[in-house]
PDB file of C-alpha atoms in Angstrom:
ATOM      1  CA  MET A  24      93.777 167.741 108.027  1.00 86.00           C
ATOM      2  CA  LYS A  25      94.588 164.218 106.879  1.00 86.00           C
ATOM      3  CA  ILE A  26      93.659 163.446 103.301  1.00 86.00           C
ATOM      4  CA  THR A  27      93.863 160.242 101.328  1.00 83.00           C
ATOM      5  CA  LEU A  28      95.519 160.359  97.934  1.00 82.00           C
ATOM      6  CA  GLN A  29      94.049 158.061  95.329  1.00 84.00           C
ATOM      7  CA  ASN A  30      95.147 157.086  91.850  1.00 82.00           C
ATOM      8  CA  LYS A  31      94.241 159.422  88.991  1.00 82.00           C
ATOM      9  CA  LYS A  32      91.257 157.425  87.719  1.00 84.00           C
ATOM     10  CA  ASP A  33      89.597 157.224  91.158  1.00 85.00           C
ATOM     11  CA  SER A  34      90.368 160.860  91.951  1.00 85.00           C
ATOM     12  CA  LEU A  35      88.856 162.129  88.702  1.00 84.00           C
ATOM     13  CA  LYS A  36      85.772 159.953  89.234  1.00 87.00           C
ATOM     14  CA  ALA A  37      85.270 161.356  92.758  1.00 86.00           C
ATOM     15  CA  LEU A  38      85.849 164.895  91.472  1.00 86.00           C
ATOM     16  CA  GLU A  39      82.917 164.626  89.023  1.00 85.00           C
ATOM     17  CA  LYS A  40      80.404 165.701  91.704  1.00 85.00           C
ATOM     18  CA  TYR A  41      82.117 169.097  92.106  1.00 85.00           C
ATOM     19  CA  SER A  42      82.189 172.143  89.859  1.00 82.00           C
ATOM     20  CA  VAL A  43      85.593 172.217  88.212  1.00 83.00           C
ATOM     21  CA  TYR A  44      86.491 175.208  86.065  1.00 79.00           C
ATOM     22  CA  LYS A  45      87.866 174.648  82.564  1.00 80.00           C
ATOM     23  CA  TYR A  46      91.280 175.966  83.576  1.00 77.00           C
ATOM     24  CA  ALA A  47      91.509 173.403  86.374  1.00 83.00           C
ATOM     25  CA  LYS A  48      90.357 170.645  84.018  1.00 83.00           C
ATOM     26  CA  SER A  49      93.111 171.525  81.555  1.00 84.00           C
ATOM     27  CA  MET A  50      95.651 171.495  84.392  1.00 87.00           C
ATOM     28  CA  LEU A  51      94.492 168.041  85.516  1.00 85.00           C
ATOM     29  CA  ASP A  52      95.723 166.598  82.213  1.00 84.00           C
ATOM     30  CA  LYS A  53      99.251 167.698  83.131  1.00 85.00           C
ATOM     31  CA  VAL A  54      99.272 166.281  86.674  1.00 84.00           C
ATOM     32  CA  SER A  55     101.072 163.068  87.559  1.00 82.00           C
ATOM     33  CA  PHE A  56      99.584 160.904  90.278  1.00 80.00           C
ATOM     34  CA  SER A  57     101.209 158.351  92.505  1.00 76.00           C
ATOM     35  CA  LYS A  58     100.129 154.827  91.577  1.00 72.00           C
ATOM     36  CA  LYS A  59      99.499 153.933  95.231  1.00 73.00           C
ATOM     37  CA  SER A  60      96.988 155.349  97.700  1.00 76.00           C
ATOM     38  CA  SER A  61      98.536 157.135 100.642  1.00 83.00           C
ATOM     39  CA  THR A  62      97.645 159.586 103.377  1.00 88.00           C
ATOM     40  CA  VAL A  63      99.179 163.022 103.855  1.00 87.00           C
ATOM     41  CA  VAL A  64      98.610 165.788 106.371  1.00 89.00           C
ATOM     42  CA  VAL A  65      97.695 169.155 104.873  1.00 90.00           C
ATOM     43  CA  GLU A  66      98.050 172.275 107.001  1.00 92.00           C
ATOM     44  CA  PHE A  67      96.276 175.530 106.289  1.00 93.00           C
ATOM     45  CA  ILE A  68      98.833 178.314 106.713  1.00 94.00           C
ATOM     46  CA  THR A  69      98.819 182.034 106.077  1.00 93.00           C
ATOM     47  CA  PRO A  70     101.585 184.427 105.074  1.00 94.00           C
ATOM     48  CA  ARG A  71     101.785 185.486 108.723  1.00 95.00           C
ATOM     49  CA  ASP A  72     102.585 181.875 109.698  1.00 93.00           C
ATOM     50  CA  LEU A  73     105.685 182.187 107.498  1.00 94.00           C
ATOM     51  CA  GLY A  74     106.772 185.490 109.030  1.00 93.00           C
ATOM     52  CA  PHE A  75     105.393 187.889 106.412  1.00 95.00           C
ATOM     53  CA  THR A  76     104.141 191.221 107.758  1.00 96.00           C
ATOM     54  CA  GLU A  77     102.755 192.342 104.397  1.00 96.00           C
ATOM     55  CA  CYS A  78     100.926 190.373 101.735  1.00 94.00           C
ATOM     56  CA  PRO A  79     103.528 188.524  99.621  1.00 96.00           C
ATOM     57  CA  THR A  80     103.236 187.563  95.990  1.00 94.00           C
ATOM     58  CA  PHE A  81     102.430 183.909  95.419  1.00 91.00           C
ATOM     59  CA  SER A  82     106.016 183.352  94.247  1.00 92.00           C
ATOM     60  CA  GLN A  83     107.379 184.840  97.475  1.00 95.00           C
ATOM     61  CA  PHE A  84     105.041 182.639  99.497  1.00 94.00           C
ATOM     62  CA  ILE A  85     106.103 179.491  97.613  1.00 94.00           C
ATOM     63  CA  ASP A  86     109.806 180.365  97.887  1.00 95.00           C
ATOM     64  CA  LYS A  87     109.458 180.776 101.642  1.00 95.00           C
ATOM     65  CA  ILE A  88     107.822 177.337 101.961  1.00 95.00           C
ATOM     66  CA  LYS A  89     110.579 175.695  99.887  1.00 93.00           C
ATOM     67  CA  PHE A  90     113.160 176.635 102.504  1.00 92.00           C
ATOM     68  CA  HIS A  91     111.009 176.356 105.624  1.00 93.00           C
ATOM     69  CA  PRO A  92     112.044 173.726 108.212  1.00 94.00           C
ATOM     70  CA  LYS A  93     108.455 172.705 109.050  1.00 93.00           C
ATOM     71  CA  TYR A  94     106.466 173.051 105.817  1.00 92.00           C
ATOM     72  CA  GLU A  95     106.890 171.742 102.299  1.00 92.00           C
ATOM     73  CA  LEU A  96     105.063 172.291  99.035  1.00 93.00           C
ATOM     74  CA  CYS A  97     102.030 170.193  98.243  1.00 92.00           C
ATOM     75  CA  GLN A  98     101.934 167.885  95.269  1.00 89.00           C
ATOM     76  CA  PRO A  99      99.244 168.744  92.690  1.00 88.00           C
ATOM     77  CA  GLN A 100      97.200 165.669  93.576  1.00 89.00           C
ATOM     78  CA  ASP A 101      97.007 166.948  97.192  1.00 90.00           C
ATOM     79  CA  GLY A 102      94.716 169.751  96.039  1.00 89.00           C
ATOM     80  CA  ILE A 103      92.419 167.303  94.294  1.00 89.00           C
ATOM     81  CA  ALA A 104      92.322 165.054  97.353  1.00 91.00           C
ATOM     82  CA  LEU A 105      91.614 168.079  99.561  1.00 92.00           C
ATOM     83  CA  ARG A 106      88.629 169.086  97.402  1.00 91.00           C
ATOM     84  CA  ILE A 107      87.206 165.578  97.750  1.00 90.00           C
ATOM     85  CA  ALA A 108      87.889 165.291 101.500  1.00 91.00           C
ATOM     86  CA  TYR A 109      86.914 168.803 102.627  1.00 91.00           C
ATOM     87  CA  LYS A 110      83.155 168.267 102.544  1.00 88.00           C
ATOM     88  CA  ASP A 111      82.332 170.833 105.242  1.00 90.00           C
ATOM     89  CA  GLN A 112      84.335 173.718 103.784  1.00 91.00           C
ATOM     90  CA  PRO A 113      82.745 176.993 104.941  1.00 93.00           C
ATOM     91  CA  LYS A 114      80.919 178.943 102.251  1.00 92.00           C
ATOM     92  CA  GLY A 115      83.082 181.754 100.920  1.00 92.00           C
ATOM     93  CA  GLU A 116      86.377 180.123 101.883  1.00 93.00           C
ATOM     94  CA  CYS A 117      89.031 179.935  99.177  1.00 92.00           C
ATOM     95  CA  ILE A 118      92.240 177.941  99.612  1.00 93.00           C
ATOM     96  CA  ARG A 119      95.098 178.278  97.173  1.00 93.00           C
ATOM     97  CA  ILE A 120      97.183 175.099  97.034  1.00 93.00           C
ATOM     98  CA  ALA A 121     100.901 175.727  97.607  1.00 94.00           C
ATOM     99  CA  ILE A 122     102.300 173.867  94.595  1.00 93.00           C
ATOM    100  CA  GLU A 123     104.658 174.614  91.744  1.00 92.00           C
ATOM    101  CA  THR A 124     102.601 176.278  89.034  1.00 91.00           C
ATOM    102  CA  ILE A 125     101.020 174.247  86.237  1.00 90.00           C
ATOM    103  CA  PRO A 126     100.190 175.730  82.808  1.00 88.00           C
ATOM    104  CA  ASP A 127      96.441 176.224  82.350  1.00 84.00           C
ATOM    105  CA  SER A 128      94.582 175.955  79.023  1.00 85.00           C
ATOM    106  CA  ASP A 129      95.866 179.397  77.987  1.00 88.00           C
ATOM    107  CA  GLY A 130      99.446 178.477  78.898  1.00 88.00           C
ATOM    108  CA  ASN A 131      99.476 180.735  81.965  1.00 88.00           C
ATOM    109  CA  PRO A 132     101.064 179.477  85.195  1.00 90.00           C
ATOM    110  CA  ASP A 133      98.345 178.556  87.669  1.00 90.00           C
ATOM    111  CA  VAL A 134      97.650 176.521  90.806  1.00 92.00           C
ATOM    112  CA  PHE A 135      94.631 174.643  92.093  1.00 90.00           C
ATOM    113  CA  ILE A 136      92.179 176.510  94.305  1.00 90.00           C
ATOM    114  CA  VAL A 137      89.702 174.763  96.577  1.00 92.00           C
ATOM    115  CA  ALA A 138      86.763 177.103  97.059  1.00 91.00           C
ATOM    116  CA  HIS A 139      83.210 176.923  98.319  1.00 88.00           C
ATOM    117  CA  ASP A 140      81.206 179.450  96.380  1.00 83.00           C
ATOM    118  CA  ASP A 141      77.556 179.469  95.375  1.00 70.00           C
ATOM    119  CA  GLY A 142      77.962 176.259  93.375  1.00 58.00           C
TER     120      GLY A 142
END
C-alpha cells in the first residue's frame, strides 16, 4: 500500500477524526517527522513471511526485519500516515507497526497499532 507522509502539523490535524488512545498521544510527542511530504510503500507481513514457524516475540520480529534483504523497519510517522490512508480497514483487524519502540506515557516501550475496533 502506498501512503503519503505529511509534516507533523498536517498529520496530527488529519488524525483528529480517529480515536487515538492516550498512550499513542503521548508517543506522538516523541516522534520526529520529515519536513517534506513523501510517499512510501508499506507492506503487510506476518512472522511466516520472515521464516518463523512459531510466534516470535516482537523483539525477535523486529530483529529479523533489521537484517532482511527485502524489508526494513517503518518510521514512526509511517504508522500515522497508514491510519489516515487506510480508510477501508476491515473491522477487527489490528496492525502493529514494525518500528523501534517509543516510550509511552508510563515510560514503557511501545509501538503504534492501527486497528479498526468498534470505534
